[in-house]
Coordinates of C-alpha atoms and ligand atoms in Angstrom, one line a residue:
M1 CA -10.4 88.3 -7.1
N2 CA -13.7 89.4 -8.6
S3 CA -13.8 92.8 -6.8
R4 CA -17.4 93.5 -7.7
F5 CA -18.4 90.8 -5.3
S6 CA -15.8 90.8 -2.6
V7 CA -16.6 91.9 0.9
P8 CA -14.2 94.6 2.2
E9 CA -11.5 93.5 4.6
A10 CA -12.6 96.2 7.1
E11 CA -16.1 94.6 7.3
L12 CA -14.5 91.2 8.0
E13 CA -12.3 92.8 10.6
K14 CA -15.3 94.3 12.3
Q15 CA -16.9 90.8 12.5
R16 CA -13.7 89.4 14.0
E17 CA -14.0 92.1 16.7
Y18 CA -17.6 91.1 17.3
A19 CA -16.5 87.5 17.7
Q20 CA -14.1 88.5 20.4
L21 CA -16.8 90.6 22.1
V22 CA -19.1 87.6 22.1
K23 CA -16.4 85.5 23.5
T24 CA -16.0 87.9 26.5
V25 CA -19.7 87.9 27.2
L26 CA -19.9 84.1 26.9
N27 CA -16.9 83.7 29.2
S28 CA -18.6 85.6 31.9
R29 CA -22.0 83.8 31.4
F30 CA -20.5 80.3 31.2
P31 CA -17.6 80.5 33.7
L32 CA -17.3 76.7 34.3
S33 CA -17.4 75.2 30.8
P34 CA -17.7 76.7 27.3
P35 CA -21.3 77.0 25.8
K36 CA -22.3 74.4 23.3
A37 CA -23.6 75.0 19.8
F38 CA -25.7 72.6 17.7
V39 CA -25.5 73.2 13.9
H40 CA -27.5 71.3 11.4
T41 CA -27.2 71.9 7.6
Y42 CA -29.9 70.8 5.1
G43 CA -29.5 70.7 1.3
C44 CA -26.6 70.5 -1.0
Q45 CA -22.8 70.3 -0.4
G46 CA -22.5 74.0 -1.1
N47 CA -24.7 74.6 1.9
V48 CA -22.6 72.1 3.9
A49 CA -19.5 74.1 3.0
D50 CA -21.3 77.3 4.3
G51 CA -22.2 75.4 7.5
E52 CA -18.5 74.7 8.0
R53 CA -17.8 78.4 7.9
L54 CA -20.7 79.2 10.3
Q55 CA -19.2 76.6 12.6
G56 CA -15.8 78.2 12.2
M57 CA -17.3 81.6 13.3
L58 CA -19.0 80.0 16.3
M59 CA -15.8 78.4 17.3
D60 CA -14.1 81.8 17.2
M61 CA -16.9 83.1 19.4
G62 CA -16.0 80.5 22.0
Y63 CA -18.6 77.8 21.3
E64 CA -17.9 74.1 21.5
F65 CA -20.2 71.7 19.6
T66 CA -22.8 69.2 20.6
D67 CA -24.7 66.7 18.5
S68 CA -28.0 67.2 20.3
P69 CA -30.2 70.4 20.3
D70 CA -31.4 69.7 23.9
K71 CA -27.8 70.0 25.1
A72 CA -27.2 73.2 23.2
D73 CA -27.0 76.9 24.2
F74 CA -27.1 77.9 20.6
V75 CA -29.0 76.1 17.8
L76 CA -28.5 76.9 14.2
Y77 CA -30.4 75.4 11.3
N78 CA -28.8 76.2 7.9
T79 CA -31.7 75.6 5.6
C80 CA -32.5 74.6 2.0
A81 CA -35.4 75.7 -0.2
I82 CA -35.0 73.4 -3.2
R83 CA -38.3 71.6 -2.7
E84 CA -41.4 72.1 -0.5
H85 CA -40.5 69.0 1.5
A86 CA -37.1 70.5 2.5
E87 CA -38.9 73.5 3.9
D88 CA -41.5 71.5 5.7
R89 CA -38.8 69.6 7.6
V90 CA -37.2 72.8 8.8
Y91 CA -40.6 74.2 10.0
G92 CA -41.1 70.9 11.8
N93 CA -37.7 70.8 13.4
A94 CA -37.8 74.5 14.3
G95 CA -41.2 74.0 15.9
A96 CA -39.7 71.1 18.0
L97 CA -37.3 73.7 19.6
K98 CA -40.2 75.6 21.3
P99 CA -40.4 73.3 24.4
I100 CA -36.6 73.3 24.6
K101 CA -36.5 77.0 24.6
K102 CA -39.2 77.1 27.3
S103 CA -37.1 75.0 29.6
N104 CA -33.9 76.9 28.7
P105 CA -34.9 80.6 28.0
D106 CA -31.3 81.5 27.4
L107 CA -31.1 79.2 24.4
I108 CA -30.4 81.2 21.2
I109 CA -32.1 79.8 18.1
A110 CA -31.0 80.9 14.7
L111 CA -32.2 80.0 11.2
C112 CA -30.3 80.8 8.0
G113 CA -29.7 79.7 4.5
C114 CA -31.6 79.5 1.3
M115 CA -35.0 79.1 2.8
T116 CA -34.8 82.1 5.1
Q117 CA -33.5 84.3 2.3
Q118 CA -37.1 84.3 1.0
A119 CA -39.0 87.2 2.4
S120 CA -42.2 85.2 2.8
V121 CA -40.4 82.6 4.9
A122 CA -38.7 85.3 7.1
E123 CA -42.1 86.9 7.6
R124 CA -43.7 83.5 8.6
L125 CA -40.8 82.9 11.1
R126 CA -41.2 86.4 12.5
K127 CA -44.9 86.0 13.0
S128 CA -45.4 82.4 13.9
F129 CA -42.0 81.4 15.5
P130 CA -41.4 84.1 18.1
F131 CA -38.9 81.8 19.9
V132 CA -36.5 82.0 17.0
D133 CA -34.0 84.7 17.9
I134 CA -32.0 85.2 14.6
V135 CA -33.1 84.8 11.0
F136 CA -30.6 85.7 8.3
G137 CA -30.2 85.0 4.6
T138 CA -27.4 83.8 2.5
H139 CA -25.8 87.1 1.6
V140 CA -25.1 88.2 5.2
S141 CA -24.0 85.0 6.9
Y142 CA -20.5 86.4 7.5
K143 CA -22.2 88.7 10.0
L144 CA -23.1 85.9 12.4
P145 CA -20.8 87.3 15.2
E146 CA -22.6 90.7 15.0
F147 CA -26.0 89.0 15.1
V148 CA -25.1 86.8 18.1
Y149 CA -23.6 89.8 19.9
R150 CA -26.8 91.9 19.4
V151 CA -29.0 89.1 20.8
L152 CA -26.7 88.5 23.8
C153 CA -26.6 92.2 24.7
T154 CA -30.2 93.2 23.9
G155 CA -32.3 90.1 24.0
M156 CA -34.0 91.4 20.9
R157 CA -34.6 89.4 17.8
V158 CA -32.5 90.0 14.7
I159 CA -33.9 89.5 11.2
D160 CA -31.6 90.3 8.3
I161 CA -32.4 88.9 4.9
T162 CA -30.7 91.7 2.9
D163 CA -30.9 90.8 -0.8
S164 CA -27.9 91.4 -3.1
E165 CA -26.2 90.1 -6.1
G166 CA -24.2 88.0 -3.7
N167 CA -20.7 88.2 -2.4
I168 CA -17.4 86.4 -2.1
V169 CA -16.0 86.2 1.5
E170 CA -12.5 84.9 1.8
G171 CA -10.7 84.2 5.0
L172 CA -13.5 83.1 7.2
P173 CA -12.6 80.5 9.8
V174 CA -13.6 77.0 8.8
K175 CA -14.4 74.1 11.0
R176 CA -14.6 71.2 8.6
D177 CA -16.8 68.2 9.4
G178 CA -14.3 65.7 8.0
T179 CA -10.6 64.9 8.3
F180 CA -10.0 63.3 5.0
R181 CA -12.9 64.6 2.7
A182 CA -13.2 68.3 2.1
W183 CA -15.6 70.5 0.2
V184 CA -14.1 73.5 -1.7
P185 CA -16.5 76.0 -3.2
I186 CA -15.1 77.4 -6.4
M187 CA -18.1 79.6 -7.3
Y188 CA -21.3 80.8 -5.8
G189 CA -24.8 81.7 -7.1
C190 CA -26.4 80.9 -10.4
N191 CA -27.5 82.8 -13.5
N192 CA -29.3 80.0 -15.2
F193 CA -32.9 80.5 -14.0
C194 CA -34.0 77.0 -14.8
S195 CA -37.8 77.6 -14.7
Y196 CA -38.4 75.3 -11.7
C197 CA -35.5 76.4 -9.6
I198 CA -35.3 78.7 -6.6
V199 CA -31.5 78.8 -6.3
P200 CA -30.8 81.9 -8.5
Y201 CA -33.3 83.8 -6.3
V202 CA -31.8 82.9 -3.0
R203 CA -28.1 82.7 -3.9
G204 CA -27.6 85.7 -6.1
R205 CA -25.6 86.0 -9.3
E206 CA -22.9 83.6 -10.4
R207 CA -19.4 84.6 -9.1
S208 CA -16.2 82.7 -9.1
R209 CA -13.4 82.6 -6.5
D210 CA -10.0 83.5 -7.5
F211 CA -8.0 80.8 -9.4
E212 CA -4.9 81.0 -7.2
T213 CA -6.9 81.2 -4.0
V214 CA -8.7 77.9 -4.8
L215 CA -5.5 76.3 -5.9
N216 CA -3.7 77.2 -2.7
E217 CA -6.6 76.1 -0.6
V218 CA -6.5 72.6 -2.3
K219 CA -2.7 72.5 -1.8
E220 CA -3.1 73.2 1.9
L221 CA -5.8 70.6 2.2
V222 CA -3.6 67.9 0.5
K223 CA -0.7 68.9 2.7
A224 CA -3.0 68.5 5.8
G225 CA -3.8 65.0 4.7
Y226 CA -7.1 65.3 3.0
K227 CA -7.7 62.5 0.5
E228 CA -10.8 63.6 -1.4
I229 CA -11.4 67.1 -2.5
T230 CA -14.8 68.0 -4.0
L231 CA -15.0 71.2 -6.0
L232 CA -18.4 72.8 -5.6
G233 CA -20.6 75.1 -7.6
Q234 CA -24.1 75.1 -9.2
N235 CA -22.5 75.1 -12.6
V236 CA -18.8 74.5 -12.3
N237 CA -18.3 74.5 -16.0
S238 CA -18.9 78.2 -16.1
Y239 CA -16.2 78.9 -13.5
N240 CA -14.4 82.2 -14.5
R241 CA -16.5 82.2 -17.7
D242 CA -15.4 85.8 -18.4
L243 CA -11.7 85.1 -18.1
P244 CA -9.3 83.6 -20.6
E245 CA -9.2 79.9 -21.0
E246 CA -6.2 79.4 -18.7
K247 CA -8.3 80.6 -15.7
R248 CA -11.5 78.5 -16.5
F249 CA -12.6 75.3 -15.1
P250 CA -10.7 72.7 -17.2
A251 CA -7.5 74.7 -16.4
L252 CA -8.3 74.7 -12.7
L253 CA -9.0 71.0 -12.6
D254 CA -5.9 70.4 -14.6
A255 CA -3.8 72.5 -12.2
I256 CA -5.3 70.7 -9.2
S257 CA -4.6 67.3 -10.6
R258 CA -0.9 68.3 -10.8
I259 CA -0.6 68.9 -7.1
D260 CA 1.8 66.4 -5.5
G261 CA 0.2 64.0 -3.0
D262 CA -2.1 61.1 -2.6
F263 CA -5.6 62.4 -3.2
I264 CA -8.5 62.4 -5.7
V265 CA -10.5 65.4 -6.8
R266 CA -14.2 65.4 -7.7
F267 CA -16.5 68.2 -8.8
M268 CA -20.2 69.0 -8.9
T269 CA -22.4 70.1 -10.5
S270 CA -21.7 70.1 -14.2
H271 CA -24.4 71.8 -16.3
P272 CA -24.7 70.0 -19.7
R273 CA -25.0 73.3 -21.5
D274 CA -21.5 74.3 -20.5
C275 CA -19.8 70.9 -20.3
T276 CA -17.1 70.7 -23.0
K277 CA -15.0 68.0 -24.6
E278 CA -12.0 69.8 -23.2
L279 CA -13.2 69.2 -19.7
L280 CA -13.8 65.5 -20.4
D281 CA -10.3 65.3 -21.9
V282 CA -8.8 66.8 -18.7
M283 CA -10.7 64.3 -16.6
A284 CA -9.4 61.5 -18.7
S285 CA -5.8 62.8 -18.5
S286 CA -5.2 62.3 -14.8
D287 CA -5.5 59.5 -12.2
K288 CA -6.1 62.1 -9.6
I289 CA -9.4 63.1 -11.1
A290 CA -12.2 60.7 -10.1
K291 CA -13.8 59.0 -13.1
H292 CA -17.2 60.2 -12.0
L293 CA -19.3 62.7 -13.7
H294 CA -22.5 64.1 -12.2
L295 CA -24.3 65.6 -15.2
P296 CA -27.9 66.3 -14.4
F297 CA -30.2 66.0 -17.5
Q298 CA -33.6 66.7 -15.7
S299 CA -35.6 65.4 -18.7
G300 CA -35.1 63.4 -21.8
N301 CA -37.6 65.3 -23.8
D302 CA -36.7 68.4 -25.8
R303 CA -40.0 70.3 -25.4
V304 CA -39.8 69.8 -21.6
L305 CA -36.1 70.8 -21.5
K306 CA -37.0 74.0 -23.3
E307 CA -39.8 74.7 -20.9
M308 CA -37.3 74.1 -18.1
N309 CA -35.0 76.7 -19.7
R310 CA -32.0 74.2 -19.7
H311 CA -30.5 75.4 -23.0
Y312 CA -29.4 71.9 -24.3
D313 CA -31.3 69.2 -26.0
R314 CA -31.4 65.4 -25.8
K315 CA -29.0 65.1 -28.8
K316 CA -26.4 67.4 -27.3
Y317 CA -26.6 65.6 -24.0
L318 CA -26.2 62.2 -25.5
S319 CA -23.3 63.3 -27.6
L320 CA -21.5 64.5 -24.5
I321 CA -22.1 61.2 -22.9
D322 CA -20.9 59.3 -25.9
Y323 CA -17.7 61.4 -26.0
A324 CA -17.2 60.9 -22.2
Y325 CA -17.5 57.2 -22.5
S326 CA -15.2 57.2 -25.5
V327 CA -12.4 58.8 -23.5
M328 CA -13.2 57.2 -20.2
P329 CA -14.7 53.7 -20.8
E330 CA -14.9 53.1 -17.0
L331 CA -16.6 56.4 -16.3
S332 CA -19.4 56.4 -13.8
I333 CA -22.2 58.9 -14.6
T334 CA -24.8 60.1 -12.1
S335 CA -27.6 62.6 -12.7
D336 CA -30.6 64.5 -11.4
V337 CA -34.0 64.1 -12.9
I338 CA -37.4 65.7 -12.4
V339 CA -40.6 63.8 -12.9
G340 CA -43.9 65.5 -13.5
F341 CA -42.8 69.0 -14.7
P342 CA -45.9 71.1 -15.4
G343 CA -47.4 70.1 -18.7
E344 CA -45.2 67.0 -19.1
T345 CA -47.2 64.2 -20.7
Y346 CA -46.7 60.5 -20.2
E347 CA -45.3 60.2 -23.8
E348 CA -42.7 62.9 -22.9
F349 CA -41.9 61.2 -19.7
K350 CA -41.1 58.0 -21.7
D351 CA -38.3 60.0 -23.3
T352 CA -36.8 60.3 -19.9
L353 CA -37.0 56.6 -19.4
S354 CA -35.4 55.9 -22.8
L355 CA -32.5 58.3 -22.0
I356 CA -31.9 56.6 -18.7
E357 CA -31.7 53.3 -20.6
K358 CA -29.2 54.7 -23.1
V359 CA -26.9 56.3 -20.6
K360 CA -26.9 53.6 -17.9
Y361 CA -26.3 55.8 -14.9
T362 CA -24.6 54.4 -11.8
S363 CA -27.2 56.2 -9.7
L364 CA -29.8 58.9 -10.0
F365 CA -31.3 61.6 -7.8
T366 CA -34.9 61.5 -8.7
F367 CA -37.4 64.2 -7.7
I368 CA -41.1 64.8 -8.3
F369 CA -41.5 68.4 -9.4
S370 CA -42.1 70.7 -6.5
P371 CA -43.6 74.2 -7.2
R372 CA -41.4 76.9 -5.8
P373 CA -43.1 80.3 -5.3
G374 CA -41.5 83.0 -7.4
T375 CA -40.2 80.7 -10.1
K376 CA -41.6 80.6 -13.6
A377 CA -42.8 77.0 -13.3
Y378 CA -44.8 77.8 -10.2
D379 CA -47.4 79.5 -12.4
M380 CA -47.4 76.9 -15.2
P381 CA -50.6 74.8 -15.5
D382 CA -50.0 71.4 -14.0
D383 CA -52.9 69.0 -14.4
I384 CA -51.3 65.6 -13.7
S385 CA -52.3 64.4 -10.3
R386 CA -49.8 63.7 -7.5
E387 CA -50.8 60.0 -7.6
E388 CA -50.1 59.8 -11.4
K389 CA -46.7 61.4 -10.9
G390 CA -46.0 59.0 -8.2
R391 CA -46.7 56.1 -10.6
W392 CA -44.3 57.6 -13.2
F393 CA -41.7 58.1 -10.4
K394 CA -42.0 54.4 -9.4
E395 CA -41.6 53.3 -13.0
L396 CA -38.4 55.4 -13.3
T397 CA -36.9 54.2 -10.0
D398 CA -37.7 50.6 -10.9
L399 CA -35.9 51.0 -14.2
Q400 CA -32.9 52.7 -12.6
E401 CA -32.8 49.9 -10.0
S402 CA -32.4 47.3 -12.7
I403 CA -29.7 49.4 -14.6
A404 CA -27.8 50.0 -11.3
G405 CA -28.1 46.2 -10.5
N406 CA -26.6 45.3 -13.9
R407 CA -23.8 47.9 -13.5
T408 CA -22.8 46.6 -10.1
A409 CA -23.1 43.0 -11.2
S410 CA -20.4 43.8 -13.8
M411 CA -18.0 44.8 -11.0
K412 CA -17.8 41.2 -9.7
D413 CA -14.2 39.9 -9.3
K414 CA -12.7 43.3 -10.2
T415 CA -10.5 45.2 -7.8
Y416 CA -11.2 48.9 -7.0
R417 CA -9.3 51.6 -5.2
V418 CA -11.5 52.7 -2.4
L419 CA -11.4 55.6 0.0
V420 CA -12.5 54.1 3.4
E421 CA -15.0 56.4 5.0
G422 CA -16.1 54.7 8.2
K423 CA -17.6 51.8 9.9
A424 CA -20.6 50.0 8.5
K425 CA -23.3 47.9 10.2
G426 CA -21.8 44.6 11.4
E427 CA -18.8 43.5 13.4
G428 CA -15.6 44.7 11.7
V429 CA -17.3 45.9 8.5
L430 CA -16.0 49.1 6.9
S431 CA -17.6 51.2 4.2
G432 CA -16.0 53.2 1.5
R433 CA -16.6 54.5 -2.0
T434 CA -15.0 53.7 -5.3
E435 CA -13.9 56.6 -7.5
G436 CA -17.2 56.0 -9.4
N437 CA -19.1 56.7 -6.2
V438 CA -20.3 53.2 -5.6
I439 CA -20.6 52.2 -1.9
I440 CA -18.4 49.2 -1.1
E441 CA -18.3 47.3 2.2
F442 CA -15.7 44.9 3.4
Q443 CA -14.1 43.4 6.5
G444 CA -11.1 45.5 7.7
D445 CA -9.4 47.2 10.6
E446 CA -10.7 50.6 11.7
S447 CA -7.2 52.1 11.2
L448 CA -7.9 52.0 7.5
I449 CA -10.5 54.7 7.8
G450 CA -9.4 57.8 5.8
T451 CA -7.0 55.8 3.6
F452 CA -7.1 54.4 0.1
V453 CA -7.2 50.6 -0.1
N454 CA -7.8 48.0 -2.8
V455 CA -10.9 46.0 -2.5
K456 CA -12.0 43.1 -4.7
V457 CA -15.7 42.8 -5.3
T458 CA -17.1 39.5 -4.3
E459 CA -20.8 40.0 -3.9
P460 CA -22.4 43.0 -5.8
K461 CA -25.9 44.1 -4.7
T462 CA -27.8 46.9 -6.4
W463 CA -26.9 49.9 -4.1
V464 CA -23.9 48.4 -2.2
V465 CA -21.3 46.0 -3.3
Y466 CA -19.5 43.7 -0.9
G467 CA -15.8 42.9 -1.3
E468 CA -12.6 41.7 0.3
Y469 CA -9.7 43.9 1.4
I470 CA -6.6 43.0 -0.6
G471 CA -4.3 45.7 0.6
Ligands
SAH501 N1 -27.2 73.3 -10.3 C1 -27.5 71.9 -10.4 C2 -28.7 71.6 -9.6 C3 -28.9 72.0 -8.2 S1 -30.4 71.6 -7.5 C4 -27.8 71.7 -11.9 O1 -28.3 72.6 -12.6 O2 -27.7 70.6 -12.4 C5 -30.3 69.9 -7.4 C6 -31.5 69.2 -8.1 O3 -32.7 69.5 -7.5 C7 -31.7 69.7 -9.6 O4 -30.8 69.1 -10.5 C8 -33.1 69.2 -9.8 O5 -33.1 67.9 -10.3 C9 -33.7 69.3 -8.4 N2 -34.7 70.4 -8.3 C10 -34.4 71.7 -8.3 N3 -35.6 72.4 -8.2 C11 -36.6 71.5 -8.1 C12 -38.0 71.6 -8.0 N4 -38.6 72.8 -8.0 N5 -38.7 70.4 -7.9 C13 -38.1 69.2 -8.0 N6 -36.8 69.1 -8.1 C14 -36.0 70.2 -8.2
SF4_502 FE1 -31.0 75.7 -10.4 FE2 -30.6 75.5 -13.0 FE3 -29.0 77.0 -11.5 FE4 -28.9 74.4 -11.3 S1 -28.4 75.6 -13.1 S2 -29.0 75.8 -9.6 S3 -31.1 73.8 -11.6 S4 -31.2 77.4 -11.9
F3S503 FE1 -30.9 73.9 -1.2 FE2 -29.8 76.2 -1.4 FE3 -28.4 74.1 -2.0 S1 -31.8 75.7 -2.0 S2 -29.9 72.7 -2.8 S3 -29.2 74.6 0.0 S4 -28.2 76.1 -2.9

């Protein structure tokens, strides 16, 4: 364990005691049936994994869960700060709680996560959202029991956005959202400071969980019947970067792929700077590792990449892709891309289009640059209008749509192993995903949900392919 970052056991024990104290108070206030909590997480899977721990702590405190804030006694929004739009949604949804709190003054409202870690946001919530009872940041989330106890006992607001390098908290209770897909964080924080990105400011320094702890967690999940394990980190390729090779990410992935059982493992996100041939070789070596690589490139132009502080260039990126396809011809590659970075010209943007054409992504997450206060890019001159960026964006998404359409068209008549995820629209229709992360729909019995099945593609569309269940 990386002791520089670990939270002392005594501190966690204290929180467990607070959880029991909260439980006692709640038992007396809700003698007939347990109080209900509504938890909603915004943002990336890393945040979702945090949300599962927040739910675990609430469960320990005696809460049950509801899917509607108006039925809740406790509402928690676990927020994201990655783009302005993400924050606006939270302000909107938090504002909508005001009348609910009016009709139920005992309702406790809490906001946490990346957005609230920012001092300016916490200040705005303090001033303009007086009905929010608890505001806490990413570094103190394990103190949720203490915060709830303080509010229950004193009725006073709690605001704690203590900044730190970050920590690693092991042993928190987890209430997972799924029964066959599980998120496993392997590292937290980020040291890259890409010039547009808020994450390093709100998540602290990069730190890795212990190799054996992660391995054991995955073993337990597989034993419990989980079929898809996704390893999470902002830059998984730098997992245990300071340790010998046998503790780094390719070794971890390799060790996980050797666990007995019927499951697949995915990971995200890979940073192209730290992605190695060795990692791609490990991916190619095992059927347990999904042939899917999420490798965000952000821009296809070297000057823009430099301004973004990404530390790789187009050539290096494309050579990784070439190698990846050479060892895994069926590989499905997805990526993130930013349109309209400050100072980007249309000519430079065309390099992004040509890169997309070369790589032939299965799908892309496309974003128009959003200035984040406190980041370097926030202060960069940006004179392309929003409308113009919107036109570029449309050009990009149109291009990707035709590439994705061609890719899915080539799936016709082939058979894929699919993890069935749930029901889709339509009588008896199920939905699942291929290893390559393509959504596939077919007729089948509900009992197949959570299992691997083989599906033959009959009718590929751009974003979803239809097929028939063949066992
Ligand atoms: N750690 C991952 C990215 C996590 S954030 C990586 O480095 O690849 C997910 C995506 O959000 C980023 O890849 C980027 O495309 C997008 N993003 C981050 N900050 C943004 C901003 N300020 N404006 C627009 N998109 C942004
Ligand atoms: Fe943000 Fe860059 Fe870190 Fe990804 S690698 S989280 S984009 S700073
Ligand atoms: Fe958002 Fe924080 Fe994830 S800013 S994308 S929730 S790390």
